[in-house]
mmCIF file of C-alpha atoms in Angstrom:
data_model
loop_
_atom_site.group_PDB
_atom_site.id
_atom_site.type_symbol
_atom_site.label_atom_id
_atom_site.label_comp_id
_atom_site.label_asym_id
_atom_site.label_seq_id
_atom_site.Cartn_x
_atom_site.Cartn_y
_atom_site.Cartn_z
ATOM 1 C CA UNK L 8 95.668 97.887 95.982
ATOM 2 C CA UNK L 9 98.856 96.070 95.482
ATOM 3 C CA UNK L 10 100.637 93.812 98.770
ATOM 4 C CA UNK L 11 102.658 97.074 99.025
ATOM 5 C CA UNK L 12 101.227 100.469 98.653
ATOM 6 C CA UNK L 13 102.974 103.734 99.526
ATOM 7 C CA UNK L 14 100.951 107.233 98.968
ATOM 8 C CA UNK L 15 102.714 110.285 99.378
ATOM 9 C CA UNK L 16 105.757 109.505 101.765
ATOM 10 C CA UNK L 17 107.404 112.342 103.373
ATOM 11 C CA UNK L 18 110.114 112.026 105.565
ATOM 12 C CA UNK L 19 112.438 114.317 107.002
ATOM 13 C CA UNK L 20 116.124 114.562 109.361
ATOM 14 C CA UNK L 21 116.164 116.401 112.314
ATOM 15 C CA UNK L 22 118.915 119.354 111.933
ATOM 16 C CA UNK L 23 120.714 122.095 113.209
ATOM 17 C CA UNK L 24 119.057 124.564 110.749
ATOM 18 C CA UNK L 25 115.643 122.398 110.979
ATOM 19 C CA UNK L 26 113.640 119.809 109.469
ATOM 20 C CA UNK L 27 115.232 118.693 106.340
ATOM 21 C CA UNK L 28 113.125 116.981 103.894
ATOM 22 C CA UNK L 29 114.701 114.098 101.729
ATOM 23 C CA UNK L 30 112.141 111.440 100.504
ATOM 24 C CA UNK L 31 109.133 113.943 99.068
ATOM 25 C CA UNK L 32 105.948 112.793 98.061
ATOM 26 C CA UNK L 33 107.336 108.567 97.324
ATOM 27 C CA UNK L 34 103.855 106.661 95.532
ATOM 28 C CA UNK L 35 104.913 103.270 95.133
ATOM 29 C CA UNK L 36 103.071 99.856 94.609
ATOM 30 C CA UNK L 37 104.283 96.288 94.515
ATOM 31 C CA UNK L 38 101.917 93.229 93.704
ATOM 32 C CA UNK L 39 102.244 90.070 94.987
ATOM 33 C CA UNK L 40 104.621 88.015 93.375
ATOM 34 C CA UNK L 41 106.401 91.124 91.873
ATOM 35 C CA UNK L 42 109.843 92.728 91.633
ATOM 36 C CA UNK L 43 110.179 96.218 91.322
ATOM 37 C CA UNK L 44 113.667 97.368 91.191
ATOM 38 C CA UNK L 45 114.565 100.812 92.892
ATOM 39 C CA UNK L 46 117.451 102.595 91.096
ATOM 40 C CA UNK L 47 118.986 105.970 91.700
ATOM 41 C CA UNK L 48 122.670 107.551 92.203
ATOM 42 C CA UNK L 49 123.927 107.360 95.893
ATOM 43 C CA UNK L 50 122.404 109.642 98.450
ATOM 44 C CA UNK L 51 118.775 109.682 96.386
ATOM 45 C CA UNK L 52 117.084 108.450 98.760
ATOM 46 C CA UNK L 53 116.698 104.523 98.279
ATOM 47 C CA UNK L 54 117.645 102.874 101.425
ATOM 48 C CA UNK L 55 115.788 105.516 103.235
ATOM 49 C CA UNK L 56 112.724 104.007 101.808
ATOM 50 C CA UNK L 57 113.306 101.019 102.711
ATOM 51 C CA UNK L 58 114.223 101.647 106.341
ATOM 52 C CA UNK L 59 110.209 104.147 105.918
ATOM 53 C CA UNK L 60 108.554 100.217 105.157
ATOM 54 C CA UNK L 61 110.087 98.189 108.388
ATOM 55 C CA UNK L 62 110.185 101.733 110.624
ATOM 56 C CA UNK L 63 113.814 101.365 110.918
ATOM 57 C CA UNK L 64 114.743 105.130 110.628
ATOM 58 C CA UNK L 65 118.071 107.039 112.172
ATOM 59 C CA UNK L 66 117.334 108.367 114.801
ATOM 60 C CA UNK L 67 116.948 112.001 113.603
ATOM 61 C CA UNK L 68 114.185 110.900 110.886
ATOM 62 C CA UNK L 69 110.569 110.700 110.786
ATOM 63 C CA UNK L 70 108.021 110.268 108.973
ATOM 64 C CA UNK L 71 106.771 113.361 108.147
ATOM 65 C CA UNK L 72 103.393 112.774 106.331
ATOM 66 C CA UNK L 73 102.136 109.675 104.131
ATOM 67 C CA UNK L 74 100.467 106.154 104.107
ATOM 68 C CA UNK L 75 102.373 103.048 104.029
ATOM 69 C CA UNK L 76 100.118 99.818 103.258
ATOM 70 C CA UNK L 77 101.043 96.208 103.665
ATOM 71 C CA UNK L 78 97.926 93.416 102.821
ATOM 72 C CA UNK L 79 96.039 96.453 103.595
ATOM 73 C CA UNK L 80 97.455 96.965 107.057
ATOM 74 C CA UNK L 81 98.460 101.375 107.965
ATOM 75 C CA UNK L 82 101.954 100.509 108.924
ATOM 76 C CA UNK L 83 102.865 104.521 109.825
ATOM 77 C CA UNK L 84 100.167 103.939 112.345
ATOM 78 C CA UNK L 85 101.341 100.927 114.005
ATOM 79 C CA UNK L 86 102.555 100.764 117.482
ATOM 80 C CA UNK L 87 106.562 99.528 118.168
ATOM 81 C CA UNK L 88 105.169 96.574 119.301
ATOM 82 C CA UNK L 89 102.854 96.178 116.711
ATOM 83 C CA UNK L 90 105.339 96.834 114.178
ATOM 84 C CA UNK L 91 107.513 94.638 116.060
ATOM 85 C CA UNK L 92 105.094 92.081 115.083
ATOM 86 C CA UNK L 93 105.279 92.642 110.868
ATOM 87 C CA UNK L 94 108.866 93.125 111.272
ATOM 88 C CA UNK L 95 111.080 89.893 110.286
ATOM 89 C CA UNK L 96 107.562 88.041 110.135
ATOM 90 C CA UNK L 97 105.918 89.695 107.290
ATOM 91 C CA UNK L 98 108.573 91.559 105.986
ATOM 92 C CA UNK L 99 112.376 90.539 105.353
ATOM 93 C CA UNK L 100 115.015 92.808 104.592
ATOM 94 C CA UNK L 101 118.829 92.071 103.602
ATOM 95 C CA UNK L 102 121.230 94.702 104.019
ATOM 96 C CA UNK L 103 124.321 96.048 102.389
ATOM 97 C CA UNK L 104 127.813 94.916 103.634
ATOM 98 C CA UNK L 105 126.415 92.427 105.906
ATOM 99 C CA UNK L 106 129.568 92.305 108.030
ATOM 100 C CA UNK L 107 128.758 95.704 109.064
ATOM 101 C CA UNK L 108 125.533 93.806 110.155
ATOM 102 C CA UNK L 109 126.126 90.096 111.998
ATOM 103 C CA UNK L 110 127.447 90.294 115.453
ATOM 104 C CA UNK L 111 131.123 88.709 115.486
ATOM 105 C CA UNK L 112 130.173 87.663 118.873
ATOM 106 C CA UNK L 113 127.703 84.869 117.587
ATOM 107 C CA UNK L 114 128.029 81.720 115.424
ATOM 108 C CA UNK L 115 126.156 82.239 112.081
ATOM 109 C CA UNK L 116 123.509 79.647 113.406
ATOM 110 C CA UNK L 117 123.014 80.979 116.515
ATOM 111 C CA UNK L 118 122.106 84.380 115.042
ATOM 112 C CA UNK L 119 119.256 83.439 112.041
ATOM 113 C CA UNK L 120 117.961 81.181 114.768
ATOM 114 C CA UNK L 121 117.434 84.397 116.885
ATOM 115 C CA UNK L 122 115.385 85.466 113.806
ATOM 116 C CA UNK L 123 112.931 83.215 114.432
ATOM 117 C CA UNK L 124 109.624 84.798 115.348
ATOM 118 C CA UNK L 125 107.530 81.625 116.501
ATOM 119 C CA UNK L 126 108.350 80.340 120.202
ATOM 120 C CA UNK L 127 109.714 76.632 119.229
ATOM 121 C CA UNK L 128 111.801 74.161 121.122
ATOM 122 C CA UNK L 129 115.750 75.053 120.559
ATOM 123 C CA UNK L 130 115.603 71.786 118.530
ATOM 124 C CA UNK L 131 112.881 72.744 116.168
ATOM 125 C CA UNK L 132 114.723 76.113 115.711
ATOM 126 C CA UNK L 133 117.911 74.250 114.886
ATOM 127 C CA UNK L 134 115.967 72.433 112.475
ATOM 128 C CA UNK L 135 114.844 74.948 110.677
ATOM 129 C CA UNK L 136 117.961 77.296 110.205
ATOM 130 C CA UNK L 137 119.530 73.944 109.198
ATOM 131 C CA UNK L 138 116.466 73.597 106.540
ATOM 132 C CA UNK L 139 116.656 77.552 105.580
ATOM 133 C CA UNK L 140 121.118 77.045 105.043
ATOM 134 C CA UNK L 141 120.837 73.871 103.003
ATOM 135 C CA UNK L 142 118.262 76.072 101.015
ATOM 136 C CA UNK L 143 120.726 78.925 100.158
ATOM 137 C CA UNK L 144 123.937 76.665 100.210
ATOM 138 C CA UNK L 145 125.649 76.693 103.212
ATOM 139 C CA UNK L 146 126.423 73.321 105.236
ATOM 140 C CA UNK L 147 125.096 72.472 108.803
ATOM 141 C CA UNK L 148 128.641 72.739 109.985
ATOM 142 C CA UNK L 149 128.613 76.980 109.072
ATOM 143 C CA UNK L 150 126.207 77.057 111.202
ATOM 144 C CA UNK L 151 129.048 76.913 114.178
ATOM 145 C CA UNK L 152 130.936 79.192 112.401
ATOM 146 C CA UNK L 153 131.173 82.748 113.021
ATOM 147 C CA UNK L 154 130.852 85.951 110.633
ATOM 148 C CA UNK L 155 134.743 86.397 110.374
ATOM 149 C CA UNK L 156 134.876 82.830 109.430
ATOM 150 C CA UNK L 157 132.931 82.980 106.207
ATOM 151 C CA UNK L 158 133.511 84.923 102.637
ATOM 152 C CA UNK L 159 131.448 87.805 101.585
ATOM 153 C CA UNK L 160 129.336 85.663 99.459
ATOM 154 C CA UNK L 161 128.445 82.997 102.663
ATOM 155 C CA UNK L 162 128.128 86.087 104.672
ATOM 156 C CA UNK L 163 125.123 87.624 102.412
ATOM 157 C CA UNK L 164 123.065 83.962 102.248
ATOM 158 C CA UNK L 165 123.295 84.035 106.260
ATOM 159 C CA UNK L 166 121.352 87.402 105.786
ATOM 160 C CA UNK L 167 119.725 86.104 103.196
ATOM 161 C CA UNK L 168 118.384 83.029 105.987
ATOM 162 C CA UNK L 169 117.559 85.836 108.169
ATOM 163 C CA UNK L 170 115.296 87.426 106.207
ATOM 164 C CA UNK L 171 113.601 84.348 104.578
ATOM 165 C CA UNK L 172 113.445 82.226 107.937
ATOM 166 C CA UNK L 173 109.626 83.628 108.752
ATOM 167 C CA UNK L 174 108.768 82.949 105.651
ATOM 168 C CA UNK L 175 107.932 87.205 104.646
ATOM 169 C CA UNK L 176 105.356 88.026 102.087
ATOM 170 C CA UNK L 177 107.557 91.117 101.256
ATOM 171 C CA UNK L 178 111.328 90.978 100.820
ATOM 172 C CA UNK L 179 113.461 94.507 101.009
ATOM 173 C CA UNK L 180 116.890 93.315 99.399
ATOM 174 C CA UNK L 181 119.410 96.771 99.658
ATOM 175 C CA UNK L 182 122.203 96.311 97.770
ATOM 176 C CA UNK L 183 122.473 92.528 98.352
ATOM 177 C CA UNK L 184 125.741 92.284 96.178
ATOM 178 C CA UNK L 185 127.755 95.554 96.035
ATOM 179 C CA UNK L 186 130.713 94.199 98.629
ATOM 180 C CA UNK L 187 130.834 91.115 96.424
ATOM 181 C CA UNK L 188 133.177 89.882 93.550
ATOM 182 C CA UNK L 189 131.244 89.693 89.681
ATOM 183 C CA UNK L 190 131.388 85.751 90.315
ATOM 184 C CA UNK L 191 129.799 85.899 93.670
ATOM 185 C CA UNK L 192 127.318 88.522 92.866
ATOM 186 C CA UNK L 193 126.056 85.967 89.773
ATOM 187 C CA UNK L 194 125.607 83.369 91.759
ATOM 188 C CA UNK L 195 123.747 85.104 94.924
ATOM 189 C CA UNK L 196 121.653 86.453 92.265
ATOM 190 C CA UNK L 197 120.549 83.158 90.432
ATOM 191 C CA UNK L 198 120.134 82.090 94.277
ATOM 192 C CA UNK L 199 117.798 85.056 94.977
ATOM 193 C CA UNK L 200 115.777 84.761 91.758
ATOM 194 C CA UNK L 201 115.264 81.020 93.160
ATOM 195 C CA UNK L 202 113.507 81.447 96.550
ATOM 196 C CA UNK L 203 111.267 84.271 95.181
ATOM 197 C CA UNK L 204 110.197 81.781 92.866
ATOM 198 C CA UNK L 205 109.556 79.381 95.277
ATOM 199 C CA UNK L 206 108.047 81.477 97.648
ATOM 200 C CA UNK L 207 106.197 84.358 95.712
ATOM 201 C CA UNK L 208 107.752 86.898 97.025
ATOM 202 C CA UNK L 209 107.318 90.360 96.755
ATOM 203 C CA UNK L 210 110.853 92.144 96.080
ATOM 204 C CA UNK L 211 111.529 95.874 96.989
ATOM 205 C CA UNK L 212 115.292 95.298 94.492
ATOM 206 C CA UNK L 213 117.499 98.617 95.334
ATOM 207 C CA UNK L 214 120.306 98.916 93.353
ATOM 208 C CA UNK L 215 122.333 101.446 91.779
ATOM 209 C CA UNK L 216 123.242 99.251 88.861
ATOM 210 C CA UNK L 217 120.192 99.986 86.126
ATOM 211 C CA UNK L 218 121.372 97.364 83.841
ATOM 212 C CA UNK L 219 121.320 94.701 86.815
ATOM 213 C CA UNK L 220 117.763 95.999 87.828
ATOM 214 C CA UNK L 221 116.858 95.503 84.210
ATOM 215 C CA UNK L 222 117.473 91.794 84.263
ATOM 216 C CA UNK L 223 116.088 91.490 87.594
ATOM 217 C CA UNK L 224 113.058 92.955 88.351
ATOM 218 C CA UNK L 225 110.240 93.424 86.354
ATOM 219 C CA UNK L 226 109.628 97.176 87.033
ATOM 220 C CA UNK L 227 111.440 99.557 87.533
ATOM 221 C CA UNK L 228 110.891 102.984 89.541
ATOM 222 C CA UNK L 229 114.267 105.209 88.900
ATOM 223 C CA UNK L 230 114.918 107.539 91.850
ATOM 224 C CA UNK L 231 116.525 111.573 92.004
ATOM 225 C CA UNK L 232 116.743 113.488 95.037
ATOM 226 C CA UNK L 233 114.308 111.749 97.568
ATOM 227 C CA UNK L 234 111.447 111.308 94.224
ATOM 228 C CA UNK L 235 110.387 108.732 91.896
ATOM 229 C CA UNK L 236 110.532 110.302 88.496
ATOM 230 C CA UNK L 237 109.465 107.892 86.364
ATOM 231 C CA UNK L 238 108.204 104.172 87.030
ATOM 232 C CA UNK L 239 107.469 101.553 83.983
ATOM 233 C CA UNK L 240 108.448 97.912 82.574
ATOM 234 C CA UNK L 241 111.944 96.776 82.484
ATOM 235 C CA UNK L 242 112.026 96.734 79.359
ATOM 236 C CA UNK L 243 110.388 99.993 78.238
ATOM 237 C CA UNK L 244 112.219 101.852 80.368
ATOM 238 C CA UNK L 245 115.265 100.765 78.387
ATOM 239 C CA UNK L 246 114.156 100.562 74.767
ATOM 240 C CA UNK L 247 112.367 104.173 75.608
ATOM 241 C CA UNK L 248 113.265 106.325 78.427
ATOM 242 C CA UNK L 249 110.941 108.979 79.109
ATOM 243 C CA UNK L 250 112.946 111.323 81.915
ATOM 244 C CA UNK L 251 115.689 113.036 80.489
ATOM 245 C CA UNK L 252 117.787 111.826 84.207
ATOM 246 C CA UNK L 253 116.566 107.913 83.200
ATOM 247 C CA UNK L 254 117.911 108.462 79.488
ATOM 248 C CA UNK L 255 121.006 109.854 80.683
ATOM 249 C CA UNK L 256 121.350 106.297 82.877
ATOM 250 C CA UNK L 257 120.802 104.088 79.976
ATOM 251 C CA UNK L 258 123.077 105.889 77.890
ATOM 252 C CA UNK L 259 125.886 105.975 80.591
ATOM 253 C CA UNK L 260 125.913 102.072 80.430
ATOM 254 C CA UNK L 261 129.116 100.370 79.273
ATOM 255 C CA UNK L 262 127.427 97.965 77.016
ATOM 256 C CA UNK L 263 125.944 100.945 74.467
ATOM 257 C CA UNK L 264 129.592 101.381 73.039
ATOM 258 C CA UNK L 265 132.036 99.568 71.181
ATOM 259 C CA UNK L 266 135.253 98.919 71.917
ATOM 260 C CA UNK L 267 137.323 102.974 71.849
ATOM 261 C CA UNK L 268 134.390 105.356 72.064
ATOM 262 C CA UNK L 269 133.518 107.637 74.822
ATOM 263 C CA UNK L 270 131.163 106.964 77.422
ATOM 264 C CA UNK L 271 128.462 109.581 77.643
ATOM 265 C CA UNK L 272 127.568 110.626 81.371
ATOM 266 C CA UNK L 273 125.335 112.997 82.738
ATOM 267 C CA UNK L 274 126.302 116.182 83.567
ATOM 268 C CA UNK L 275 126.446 118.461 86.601
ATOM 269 C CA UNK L 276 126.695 117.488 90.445
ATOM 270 C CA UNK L 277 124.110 114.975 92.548
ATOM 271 C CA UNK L 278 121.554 117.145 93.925
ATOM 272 C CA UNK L 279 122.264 118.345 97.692
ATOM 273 C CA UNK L 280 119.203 117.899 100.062
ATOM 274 C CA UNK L 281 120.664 121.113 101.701
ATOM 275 C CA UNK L 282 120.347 123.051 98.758
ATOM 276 C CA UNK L 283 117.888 122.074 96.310
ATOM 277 C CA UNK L 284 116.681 124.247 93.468
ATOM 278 C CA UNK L 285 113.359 125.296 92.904
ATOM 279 C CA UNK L 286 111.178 123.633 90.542
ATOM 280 C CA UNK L 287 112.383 120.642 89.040
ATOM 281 C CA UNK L 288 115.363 118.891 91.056
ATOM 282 C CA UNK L 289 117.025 117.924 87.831
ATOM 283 C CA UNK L 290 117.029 120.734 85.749
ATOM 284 C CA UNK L 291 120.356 122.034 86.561
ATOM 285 C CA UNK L 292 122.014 118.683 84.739
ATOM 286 C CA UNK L 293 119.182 118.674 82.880
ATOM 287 C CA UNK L 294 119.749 119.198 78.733
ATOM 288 C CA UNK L 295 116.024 119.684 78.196
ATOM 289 C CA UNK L 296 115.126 122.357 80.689
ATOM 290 C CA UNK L 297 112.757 125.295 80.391
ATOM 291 C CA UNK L 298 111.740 128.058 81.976
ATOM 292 C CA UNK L 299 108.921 126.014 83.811
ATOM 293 C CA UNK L 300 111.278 123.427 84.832
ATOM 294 C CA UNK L 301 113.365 126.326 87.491
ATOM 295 C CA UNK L 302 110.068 127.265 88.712
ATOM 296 C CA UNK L 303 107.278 124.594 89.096
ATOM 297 C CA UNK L 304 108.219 120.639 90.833
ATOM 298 C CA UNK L 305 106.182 118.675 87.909
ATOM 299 C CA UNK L 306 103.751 116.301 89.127
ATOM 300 C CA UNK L 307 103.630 112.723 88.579
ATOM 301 C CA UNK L 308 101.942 112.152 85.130
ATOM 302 C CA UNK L 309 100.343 108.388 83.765
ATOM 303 C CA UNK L 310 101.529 107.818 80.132
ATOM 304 C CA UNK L 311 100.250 104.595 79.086
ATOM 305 C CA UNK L 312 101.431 101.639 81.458
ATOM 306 C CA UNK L 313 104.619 104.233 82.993
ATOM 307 C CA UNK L 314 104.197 107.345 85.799
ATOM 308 C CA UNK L 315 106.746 109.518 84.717
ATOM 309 C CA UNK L 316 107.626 113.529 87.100
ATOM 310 C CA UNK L 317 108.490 116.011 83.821
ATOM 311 C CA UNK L 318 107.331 119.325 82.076
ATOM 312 C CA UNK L 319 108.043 117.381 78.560
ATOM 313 C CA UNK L 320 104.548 115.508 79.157
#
């Protein structure tokens, strides 16, 4: 069992016309030390995962059926308070647009110190966001500063403090740079490849940029309408796609063409949750499809070191 183990994840939205399912059947593992980068188009199903692993749902969603596993610990059967406990402690989480996430009413400081699990003097808690800032390069005096005062980039390493300050065996990064400039975004990413270095981390990487994810994380599981349809290397799953959807990604990327020639991209509309086809969820964009694919959902299928969800195997 790896430090992360999900097994059959289910998890559905309250609605109007009933229980709508949108993550069905995740199986994910991450080992210690390990990066597994979670790509998909918008609306897949991605962050929802994450929020499954710290119990952070909307308030319509549940957890329908599944197992989550962290150091061997049931996490779906945990108490609040229990879970209250792993939360921030064992596992750290940045979020997208962080402004949409630090309180405007609080100083920077004052609001990773809160962060703090263990009950410590206010001086020793000082200490130690001053320790965690000089470690992702802000200065002691942001810590007096608050979240309108600081850029994008200064607002993402307080988040990043935040969810580092416990010192987490597991590290849920969502979209760490999309609100940030192509400068910006290099440099928190040379920052975060740094600390999970340091720290052996285990990194849950979401991202809908494949070709970031590829020189990121050292897995990657690529994500279509709330399933993981195929999981392998970082590398494989470039130099040899197996699902037509993760071919169709790696041939969409800028950096296949020259200079004048037409960017492939995949066909068709993003699935709707609302409306989802039988069998397969791709097939309708789908330029391999059969008659299986409109009837039966494939299973999940081991070829060689990769899982891969298609008839073709």
């Amino acid at each position: 069992m790896g430090l992360l183990e999900i097994k059959n994840l289910r998890v559905c939205f309250d609605t109007i016309e009933g229980e709508l399912e949108v993550l069905r059947g995740i199986n994910l593992n991450i080992k210690k030390g390990e990066i597994v980068g979670l790509v998909g188009e918008s609306g897949c199903g991605k962050t929802l995962t994450a929020l499954s692993i710290i119990r952070l749902l909307p308030k319509t969603a549940f957890i329908k059926s599944g197992e989550i596993y962290l150091e061997g610990t049931e996490l779906v059967k945990l108490s609040k308070r229990e879970m209250e406990n792993i939360r921030g402690k064992k596992i750290g989480m940045i979020f997208q647009e962080p402004s949409s996430y630090l309180n405007p009413l609080y100083t920077a400081g004052n609001q990773v110190e809160e962060a703090i699990k263990e009950d410590l003097p206010k001086i020793e808690k000082r200490k130690r966001v001053f320790e965690i800032f000089e470690e992702v390069g802000l200065n002691r005096s942001d810590y007096f500063k608050y979240p309108h005062q600081l850029s994008g980039g200064m607002q993402q390493r307080v988040m990043i403090s935040m969810a580092l300050i416990n010192r987490p065996v597991l590290l849920l990064a969502d979209e760490p740079t999309t609100a940030l400039d192509v400068t910006t975004e290099a440099q928190i990413i040379n920052l975060l490849r740094k600390l999970i270095e340091k720290y052996m981390l285990s990194v849950l990487f979401i991202t809908h940029d494949i070709s970031l994810a590829k020189s990121f994380a050292d897995r990657i599981a690529v994500m279509y309408a709330g399933q993981i349809v195929e999981i392998g290397d970082s590398k494989e799953i470039f130099e040899d796609p197996l699902h037509p959807y993760t071919k169709g990604l790696v041939m969409c990327l800028p950096e296949r063409y020259k200079r004048g020639e037409r960017i492939r991209t995949i066909g068709g509309n993003v699935a709707d949750f609302k409306n989802l086809p039988n069998g397969c969820a791709f097939h309708p964009r789908c330029p391999l499809k059969r008659k299986i694919c409109e009837i039966e959902d494939p299973e999940e299928k081991r070829i060689g070191n990769r899982i891969v969800r298609c008839h073709e195997y």
